[in-house]
């Protein structure tokens, strides 16, 4: 009690300077605990600026002049992230465009997430725009038709004596895993053939959420996970200090030559019954002025689950352990929304995983600049040491079917 009274008296008698210092300390403490959020727009990174035009115009020029190549189907079969769980409160409805579809995503009164076709079969109103949650149903904003979120059946038409048996809406298989709302997409409409593991199955110790990054990448979805099998690019594109930035034209600055990243990697697909998974084992080290500092070493065990989800377990000798969950969702045929979420062990100061995420973001944006300008080659010129790339393409082909949608035009406004 005496200590509390003394502190209160000291604060009341303090001058403006002391109050400013105290507020500054409180603000810094709040920022240190608050999760990091690095959100990049579609034209914000990965494009080389041009004199006399805006960044957005430079991005449009790059997309228009680019040769696409002979692309695989643009929407593979599998689980895909639509939203973060925190973006969908109980009783809330969101519209999401992805995988060439329009979804209405809602959380019913019991807290369960449901994903249905966005367009009402009555007269085509978008349920994600003005639709309301009524118990376990979603109500159309146009005429009040109500559809059950699990069966899809219409259960009420306010002005009709009877609801037709055939009145229903398509329900998409969905689940919530690792703080994400996922939807199952398959070109043949078959039910899910595997489940998505939770991050705690890879790293069971308590790991609070510490931040996320979001990027939009102008590339075919297959090219992003293929990076894991392209182990040779690590020692070239990612050897420069992450502090030297992501612009490929300037990152080899003489100022940062004393700092080098070193990589060893091995990729391989998993056998049955987990043939839909693959693994990447990665060893990373840093040299400063040519000297290796082992306490900064990093070991990464990455599990790719299907075409769009990756769980990367990070292990540092001194900094602790954590996990990054990567999701890749095609929001357009050649536009991928890539999210990285980092969770880190509880007893490690929050600024450490934030620093790790910033470093990962810088390295990833170097890949983005490559992807945004490259052409997909269906028959690339490979050497013996590139064998994992061909194995990855054979592995990834399992996610395509005969009905998987393909691009039929090279123009920016794609024909289907």
Coordinates of C-alpha atoms in Angstrom, one line a residue:
X1 CA 0.0 0.0 0.0
X2 CA 2.8 2.4 0.9
X3 CA 4.6 1.7 -2.4
X4 CA 1.4 2.3 -4.4
X5 CA 0.8 5.6 -2.6
X6 CA 4.4 6.7 -3.2
X7 CA 4.1 5.9 -7.0
X8 CA 0.8 7.7 -7.2
X9 CA 2.2 10.8 -5.5
X10 CA 5.3 10.7 -7.7
X11 CA 3.2 10.6 -10.9
X12 CA 0.9 13.4 -9.7
X13 CA 3.9 15.6 -8.9
X14 CA 5.8 14.8 -12.0
X15 CA 6.3 17.4 -14.7
X16 CA 5.1 17.1 -18.4
X17 CA 8.5 15.5 -19.4
X18 CA 8.0 12.6 -17.1
X19 CA 4.5 12.0 -18.4
X20 CA 5.7 12.0 -22.0
X21 CA 8.4 9.5 -21.1
X22 CA 5.8 7.3 -19.4
X23 CA 3.4 7.4 -22.3
X24 CA 6.3 6.6 -24.7
X25 CA 7.2 3.5 -22.6
X26 CA 3.6 2.4 -22.6
X27 CA 3.3 2.9 -26.4
X28 CA 6.5 0.9 -27.1
X29 CA 5.3 -1.9 -24.8
X30 CA 2.0 -2.0 -26.6
X31 CA 3.7 -2.1 -30.0
X32 CA 6.1 -4.8 -28.8
X33 CA 3.2 -7.1 -27.8
X34 CA 0.9 -6.3 -30.8
X35 CA 1.2 -8.8 -33.7
X36 CA 3.1 -7.5 -36.7
X37 CA 1.1 -7.0 -39.9
X38 CA 2.9 -6.4 -43.2
X39 CA 0.2 -6.1 -45.9
X40 CA 1.4 -5.6 -49.5
X41 CA -0.9 -4.6 -52.3
X42 CA -0.9 -6.2 -55.8
X43 CA 1.3 -3.5 -57.3
X44 CA 3.3 -2.6 -54.2
X45 CA 6.3 -5.0 -54.5
X46 CA 7.9 -7.2 -57.2
X47 CA 7.9 -4.7 -60.1
X48 CA 10.8 -2.7 -61.4
X49 CA 9.9 1.0 -61.4
X50 CA 10.0 3.0 -64.7
X51 CA 10.7 6.7 -65.1
X52 CA 7.6 8.8 -65.8
X53 CA 5.0 6.4 -64.6
X54 CA 3.5 5.3 -61.4
X55 CA 4.2 2.0 -59.7
X56 CA 0.7 0.8 -60.6
X57 CA 1.2 1.7 -64.3
X58 CA 4.6 -0.1 -64.3
X59 CA 2.9 -3.2 -62.9
X60 CA 0.2 -3.0 -65.6
X61 CA 2.8 -2.7 -68.4
X62 CA 4.7 -5.6 -67.0
X63 CA 1.6 -7.8 -67.0
X64 CA 0.5 -6.8 -70.5
X65 CA 3.9 -7.3 -72.1
X66 CA 4.7 -10.6 -70.4
X67 CA 4.6 -14.0 -72.2
X68 CA 2.7 -16.5 -70.1
X69 CA 3.9 -19.7 -71.7
X70 CA 2.0 -23.0 -71.8
X71 CA 0.4 -23.0 -68.4
X72 CA -1.0 -25.9 -66.5
X73 CA -4.6 -25.7 -65.2
X74 CA -5.0 -22.6 -63.0
X75 CA -7.1 -24.0 -60.2
X76 CA -5.7 -27.3 -58.6
X77 CA -7.8 -29.5 -56.4
X78 CA -7.4 -29.2 -52.6
X79 CA -8.0 -27.1 -49.5
X80 CA -7.6 -23.3 -49.8
X81 CA -7.7 -20.4 -47.3
X82 CA -10.6 -18.0 -47.8
X83 CA -10.4 -15.9 -44.6
X84 CA -8.7 -15.8 -41.2
X85 CA -11.0 -17.1 -38.5
X86 CA -10.7 -13.7 -36.7
X87 CA -12.2 -12.0 -39.8
X88 CA -15.5 -13.8 -39.3
X89 CA -17.5 -13.1 -36.1
X90 CA -20.5 -15.0 -35.0
X91 CA -23.5 -14.0 -37.1
X92 CA -21.3 -12.3 -39.8
X93 CA -21.4 -12.8 -43.5
X94 CA -18.5 -12.2 -45.9
X95 CA -18.2 -12.4 -49.7
X96 CA -15.0 -14.0 -51.1
X97 CA -13.9 -14.3 -54.7
X98 CA -11.4 -17.1 -55.3
X99 CA -10.7 -20.1 -57.5
X100 CA -13.0 -18.7 -60.2
X101 CA -16.0 -18.9 -57.8
X102 CA -18.0 -16.5 -55.7
X103 CA -18.5 -17.6 -52.1
X104 CA -20.7 -16.4 -49.3
X105 CA -19.0 -17.3 -46.0
X106 CA -20.8 -17.0 -42.7
X107 CA -20.6 -18.1 -39.1
X108 CA -24.0 -19.3 -37.8
X109 CA -25.5 -18.7 -34.4
X110 CA -23.7 -21.8 -32.9
X111 CA -20.3 -20.5 -34.2
X112 CA -19.9 -23.0 -37.1
X113 CA -18.5 -21.6 -40.3
X114 CA -20.5 -22.4 -43.5
X115 CA -19.5 -21.7 -47.1
X116 CA -22.1 -21.6 -49.8
X117 CA -22.4 -20.3 -53.4
X118 CA -22.8 -16.6 -53.3
X119 CA -25.6 -16.3 -55.8
X120 CA -29.2 -17.0 -54.6
X121 CA -30.8 -19.6 -57.0
X122 CA -34.0 -17.5 -56.9
X123 CA -33.0 -14.4 -58.9
X124 CA -29.2 -14.3 -58.4
X125 CA -28.7 -11.8 -55.6
X126 CA -25.3 -12.1 -53.9
X127 CA -25.9 -13.5 -50.4
X128 CA -22.5 -12.1 -49.3
X129 CA -23.7 -8.6 -49.9
X130 CA -26.4 -7.8 -47.3
X131 CA -27.2 -11.4 -46.4
X132 CA -28.1 -12.0 -42.8
X133 CA -27.5 -15.0 -40.5
X134 CA -30.7 -16.4 -39.0
X135 CA -29.9 -19.3 -36.7
X136 CA -28.1 -21.9 -38.9
X137 CA -29.3 -20.3 -42.1
X138 CA -28.3 -17.4 -44.4
X139 CA -31.1 -15.1 -45.5
X140 CA -31.1 -13.6 -49.0
X141 CA -31.2 -9.7 -48.9
X142 CA -33.5 -9.6 -51.9
X143 CA -36.6 -11.6 -51.0
X144 CA -35.8 -13.2 -47.6
X145 CA -35.3 -16.8 -48.8
X146 CA -33.4 -18.7 -46.1
X147 CA -30.9 -21.5 -46.8
X148 CA -29.5 -23.9 -44.3
X149 CA -25.7 -23.6 -44.2
X150 CA -25.0 -27.3 -43.8
X151 CA -27.5 -29.0 -46.2
X152 CA -28.1 -26.0 -48.6
X153 CA -31.8 -26.6 -48.5
X154 CA -34.2 -23.6 -48.6
X155 CA -36.1 -23.7 -45.3
X156 CA -38.3 -20.6 -45.6
X157 CA -39.8 -18.3 -48.3
X158 CA -41.6 -15.5 -46.5
X159 CA -44.3 -15.0 -49.1
X160 CA -44.7 -18.7 -50.3
X161 CA -47.1 -21.3 -48.9
X162 CA -44.7 -24.1 -49.6
X163 CA -40.9 -24.4 -50.2
X164 CA -40.1 -26.5 -53.2
X165 CA -38.1 -29.6 -52.4
X166 CA -35.6 -28.8 -55.1
X167 CA -34.9 -25.3 -53.8
X168 CA -31.4 -25.4 -52.5
X169 CA -28.0 -23.8 -52.8
X170 CA -24.6 -25.4 -53.2
X171 CA -22.7 -26.0 -50.0
X172 CA -18.9 -26.1 -50.2
X173 CA -16.9 -28.4 -47.8
X174 CA -15.1 -26.2 -45.3
X175 CA -13.2 -26.4 -42.1
X176 CA -11.3 -24.2 -39.6
X177 CA -7.7 -25.1 -39.0
X178 CA -4.8 -23.0 -37.6
X179 CA -6.9 -19.9 -37.4
X180 CA -7.9 -20.1 -41.0
X181 CA -11.3 -20.8 -42.8
X182 CA -10.6 -23.3 -45.5
X183 CA -12.7 -24.4 -48.5
X184 CA -12.3 -27.7 -50.5
X185 CA -12.2 -27.2 -54.2
X186 CA -12.4 -30.0 -56.7
X187 CA -13.0 -29.8 -60.4
X188 CA -15.1 -33.0 -60.4
X189 CA -17.1 -32.0 -57.2
X190 CA -15.9 -34.9 -55.2
X191 CA -15.7 -34.8 -51.4
X192 CA -12.4 -34.1 -49.5
X193 CA -9.8 -36.9 -49.9
X194 CA -7.6 -35.8 -47.0
X195 CA -7.7 -33.6 -43.9
X196 CA -5.6 -30.6 -43.1
X197 CA -3.5 -31.0 -39.9
X198 CA -3.4 -28.3 -37.3
X199 CA -0.1 -26.5 -36.7
X200 CA 0.0 -28.0 -33.2
X201 CA 0.6 -31.4 -34.8
X202 CA 3.9 -30.1 -36.1
X203 CA 4.9 -28.1 -33.0
X204 CA 2.9 -29.1 -29.9
X205 CA 4.4 -26.5 -27.5
X206 CA 2.3 -23.3 -26.8
X207 CA 3.1 -20.8 -29.5
X208 CA 1.1 -17.5 -29.6
X209 CA 0.4 -15.7 -32.8
X210 CA 3.1 -13.0 -33.5
X211 CA 2.3 -11.6 -36.9
X212 CA 1.5 -12.1 -40.6
X213 CA 2.5 -10.9 -44.0
X214 CA 0.2 -10.7 -47.1
X215 CA 1.4 -10.5 -50.7
X216 CA -0.4 -10.7 -54.1
X217 CA 1.8 -12.5 -56.7
X218 CA 1.2 -12.4 -60.4
X219 CA 2.2 -16.0 -61.2
X220 CA 0.7 -19.5 -61.7
X221 CA 0.1 -21.2 -58.3
X222 CA 2.4 -24.1 -59.1
X223 CA 5.4 -21.9 -59.4
X224 CA 5.3 -20.9 -55.7
X225 CA 5.7 -24.3 -54.1
X226 CA 8.1 -25.3 -56.9
X227 CA 10.5 -23.0 -55.2
X228 CA 11.0 -25.5 -52.5
X229 CA 12.3 -28.1 -55.0
X230 CA 14.4 -25.5 -56.8
X231 CA 17.2 -25.7 -54.1
X232 CA 19.8 -24.2 -56.4
X233 CA 18.2 -20.8 -56.4
X234 CA 18.6 -20.4 -52.6
X235 CA 22.4 -20.1 -52.8
X236 CA 22.1 -17.4 -55.5
X237 CA 19.0 -15.3 -55.1
X238 CA 18.9 -15.5 -51.3
X239 CA 22.6 -15.3 -50.5
X240 CA 22.6 -11.5 -50.0
X241 CA 21.8 -10.0 -46.6
X242 CA 18.1 -9.6 -46.1
X243 CA 18.8 -6.0 -45.1
X244 CA 19.9 -5.2 -48.6
X245 CA 16.2 -5.2 -49.7
X246 CA 14.2 -7.1 -52.3
X247 CA 14.9 -5.1 -55.5
X248 CA 17.0 -7.5 -57.6
X249 CA 18.8 -4.5 -59.3
X250 CA 20.2 -3.2 -56.1
X251 CA 20.4 -5.9 -53.5
X252 CA 24.1 -6.8 -54.3
X253 CA 25.3 -3.6 -52.6
X254 CA 29.0 -3.5 -51.7
X255 CA 27.9 -2.2 -48.3
X256 CA 26.5 -5.6 -47.3
X257 CA 29.1 -7.9 -48.8
X258 CA 30.3 -8.8 -45.3
X259 CA 26.9 -10.5 -44.6
X260 CA 26.0 -13.7 -46.4
X261 CA 23.3 -16.4 -46.1
X262 CA 24.2 -20.0 -46.8
X263 CA 21.7 -22.8 -47.5
X264 CA 21.5 -26.5 -47.8
X265 CA 18.2 -28.1 -48.8
X266 CA 16.6 -31.4 -49.7
X267 CA 13.0 -31.8 -51.1
X268 CA 11.1 -35.1 -51.5
X269 CA 7.5 -36.2 -51.8
X270 CA 5.8 -38.3 -49.1
X271 CA 4.7 -41.9 -49.8
X272 CA 1.2 -43.2 -49.4
X273 CA -1.1 -42.6 -47.5
X274 CA 0.3 -39.1 -47.5
X275 CA 1.1 -38.8 -51.2
X276 CA -0.6 -35.4 -51.2
X277 CA 2.3 -34.1 -49.0
X278 CA 5.9 -33.3 -49.6
X279 CA 8.8 -32.3 -47.3
X280 CA 11.7 -29.8 -47.4
X281 CA 14.6 -30.0 -45.0
X282 CA 16.5 -26.8 -44.9
X283 CA 19.7 -25.8 -43.1
X284 CA 20.6 -22.1 -43.0
X285 CA 23.6 -20.3 -41.6
X286 CA 25.1 -16.8 -41.7
X287 CA 28.6 -15.6 -42.0
X288 CA 29.8 -12.1 -41.0
X289 CA 33.1 -11.1 -42.5
X290 CA 33.6 -14.7 -43.5
X291 CA 33.2 -16.0 -40.0
X292 CA 30.4 -18.5 -39.1
X293 CA 28.3 -17.8 -36.0
X294 CA 26.6 -21.1 -35.1
X295 CA 24.2 -19.5 -32.6
X296 CA 22.4 -17.9 -35.6
X297 CA 21.9 -21.2 -37.4
X298 CA 18.4 -22.2 -38.4
X299 CA 16.9 -25.5 -39.2
X300 CA 13.6 -25.6 -41.1
X301 CA 11.3 -28.6 -41.6
X302 CA 8.6 -27.7 -44.1
X303 CA 5.6 -29.9 -44.8
X304 CA 3.6 -29.0 -48.0
X305 CA 0.0 -30.3 -47.6
X306 CA -1.8 -30.3 -50.9
X307 CA -1.3 -27.5 -53.4
X308 CA -1.7 -24.5 -51.2
X309 CA -0.7 -25.0 -47.5
X310 CA 2.8 -25.2 -46.0
X311 CA 3.8 -25.6 -42.4
X312 CA 7.4 -24.5 -41.7
X313 CA 8.8 -25.5 -38.3
X314 CA 11.7 -23.2 -37.3
X315 CA 14.4 -24.2 -34.8
X316 CA 17.1 -21.8 -33.6
X317 CA 19.9 -22.9 -31.1
X318 CA 19.3 -19.8 -28.9
X319 CA 16.2 -18.0 -30.2
X320 CA 13.8 -20.9 -29.7
X321 CA 11.2 -22.6 -31.9
X322 CA 8.3 -21.4 -33.9
X323 CA 6.2 -22.2 -36.9
X324 CA 5.2 -20.3 -40.1
X325 CA 1.9 -21.3 -41.8
X326 CA 1.9 -20.3 -45.5
X327 CA -1.3 -20.3 -47.6
X328 CA -1.6 -19.6 -51.3
X329 CA -5.0 -18.9 -52.7
X330 CA -5.7 -18.1 -56.4
X331 CA -7.9 -14.9 -56.3
X332 CA -7.6 -14.7 -60.1
X333 CA -6.2 -17.3 -62.6
X334 CA -2.7 -15.7 -62.3
X335 CA -3.0 -13.7 -59.1
X336 CA -2.1 -15.6 -55.9
X337 CA -2.8 -14.2 -52.4
X338 CA 0.0 -15.5 -50.2
X339 CA -0.3 -15.2 -46.4
X340 CA 2.5 -16.1 -43.9
X341 CA 1.5 -16.4 -40.3
X342 CA 4.1 -16.8 -37.6
X343 CA 3.6 -18.4 -34.2
X344 CA 6.5 -18.6 -31.7
X345 CA 7.1 -20.1 -28.3
X346 CA 5.7 -18.1 -25.5
X347 CA 8.8 -17.5 -23.4
X348 CA 10.6 -15.8 -26.3
X349 CA 10.3 -11.9 -26.5
X350 CA 7.8 -10.9 -29.2
X351 CA 10.3 -8.8 -31.1
X352 CA 12.3 -11.9 -32.1
X353 CA 9.6 -13.6 -34.2
X354 CA 8.7 -10.2 -35.6
X355 CA 12.4 -9.8 -36.7
X356 CA 12.3 -13.4 -38.2
X357 CA 9.1 -12.6 -40.1
X358 CA 10.5 -9.3 -41.5
X359 CA 13.6 -11.2 -42.7
X360 CA 11.4 -13.9 -44.3
X361 CA 9.3 -11.2 -45.9
X362 CA 12.4 -9.5 -47.5
X363 CA 13.6 -12.8 -48.9
X364 CA 10.1 -13.8 -50.2
X365 CA 9.8 -10.4 -52.0
X366 CA 12.9 -11.3 -54.0
X367 CA 11.0 -14.4 -55.3
X368 CA 8.0 -12.2 -55.9
X369 CA 10.0 -10.0 -58.3
X370 CA 11.1 -13.1 -60.2
X371 CA 7.6 -14.5 -60.3
X372 CA 6.0 -11.3 -61.4
X373 CA 8.1 -11.1 -64.6
X374 CA 8.9 -14.8 -65.5
X375 CA 7.4 -17.0 -68.1
X376 CA 6.2 -20.5 -67.3
X377 CA 8.2 -23.1 -69.2
X378 CA 6.4 -26.4 -69.6
X379 CA 9.6 -28.0 -70.9
X380 CA 12.4 -26.2 -69.0
X381 CA 16.1 -26.7 -69.8
X382 CA 17.3 -28.6 -66.7
X383 CA 20.6 -30.1 -65.6
X384 CA 21.1 -33.2 -63.5
X385 CA 21.2 -31.1 -60.3
X386 CA 17.7 -29.7 -61.1
X387 CA 16.1 -33.2 -60.8
X388 CA 13.9 -32.2 -57.9
X389 CA 12.1 -29.7 -60.0
X390 CA 10.9 -32.4 -62.4
X391 CA 10.0 -34.6 -59.5
X392 CA 8.0 -31.7 -58.0
X393 CA 6.1 -31.2 -61.2
X394 CA 5.1 -34.9 -61.4
X395 CA 4.0 -34.7 -57.7
X396 CA 2.0 -31.5 -58.2
X397 CA 0.2 -32.9 -61.3
X398 CA -1.9 -35.1 -59.0
X399 CA -3.9 -32.0 -58.1
X400 CA -5.2 -31.5 -61.7
X401 CA -8.1 -33.3 -63.3
X402 CA -9.4 -33.4 -66.9
X403 CA -12.0 -30.7 -66.0
X404 CA -9.5 -28.4 -64.2
X405 CA -10.0 -24.9 -65.8
X406 CA -7.3 -23.6 -68.1
X407 CA -6.5 -20.2 -69.6
X408 CA -7.5 -20.1 -73.3
X409 CA -6.2 -16.6 -74.1
X410 CA -2.9 -14.8 -73.5
X411 CA -4.6 -11.4 -73.0
X412 CA -4.8 -9.8 -69.7
X413 CA -8.6 -10.0 -69.9
X414 CA -8.7 -13.8 -69.9
X415 CA -11.2 -15.8 -72.0
X416 CA -12.6 -19.0 -70.5

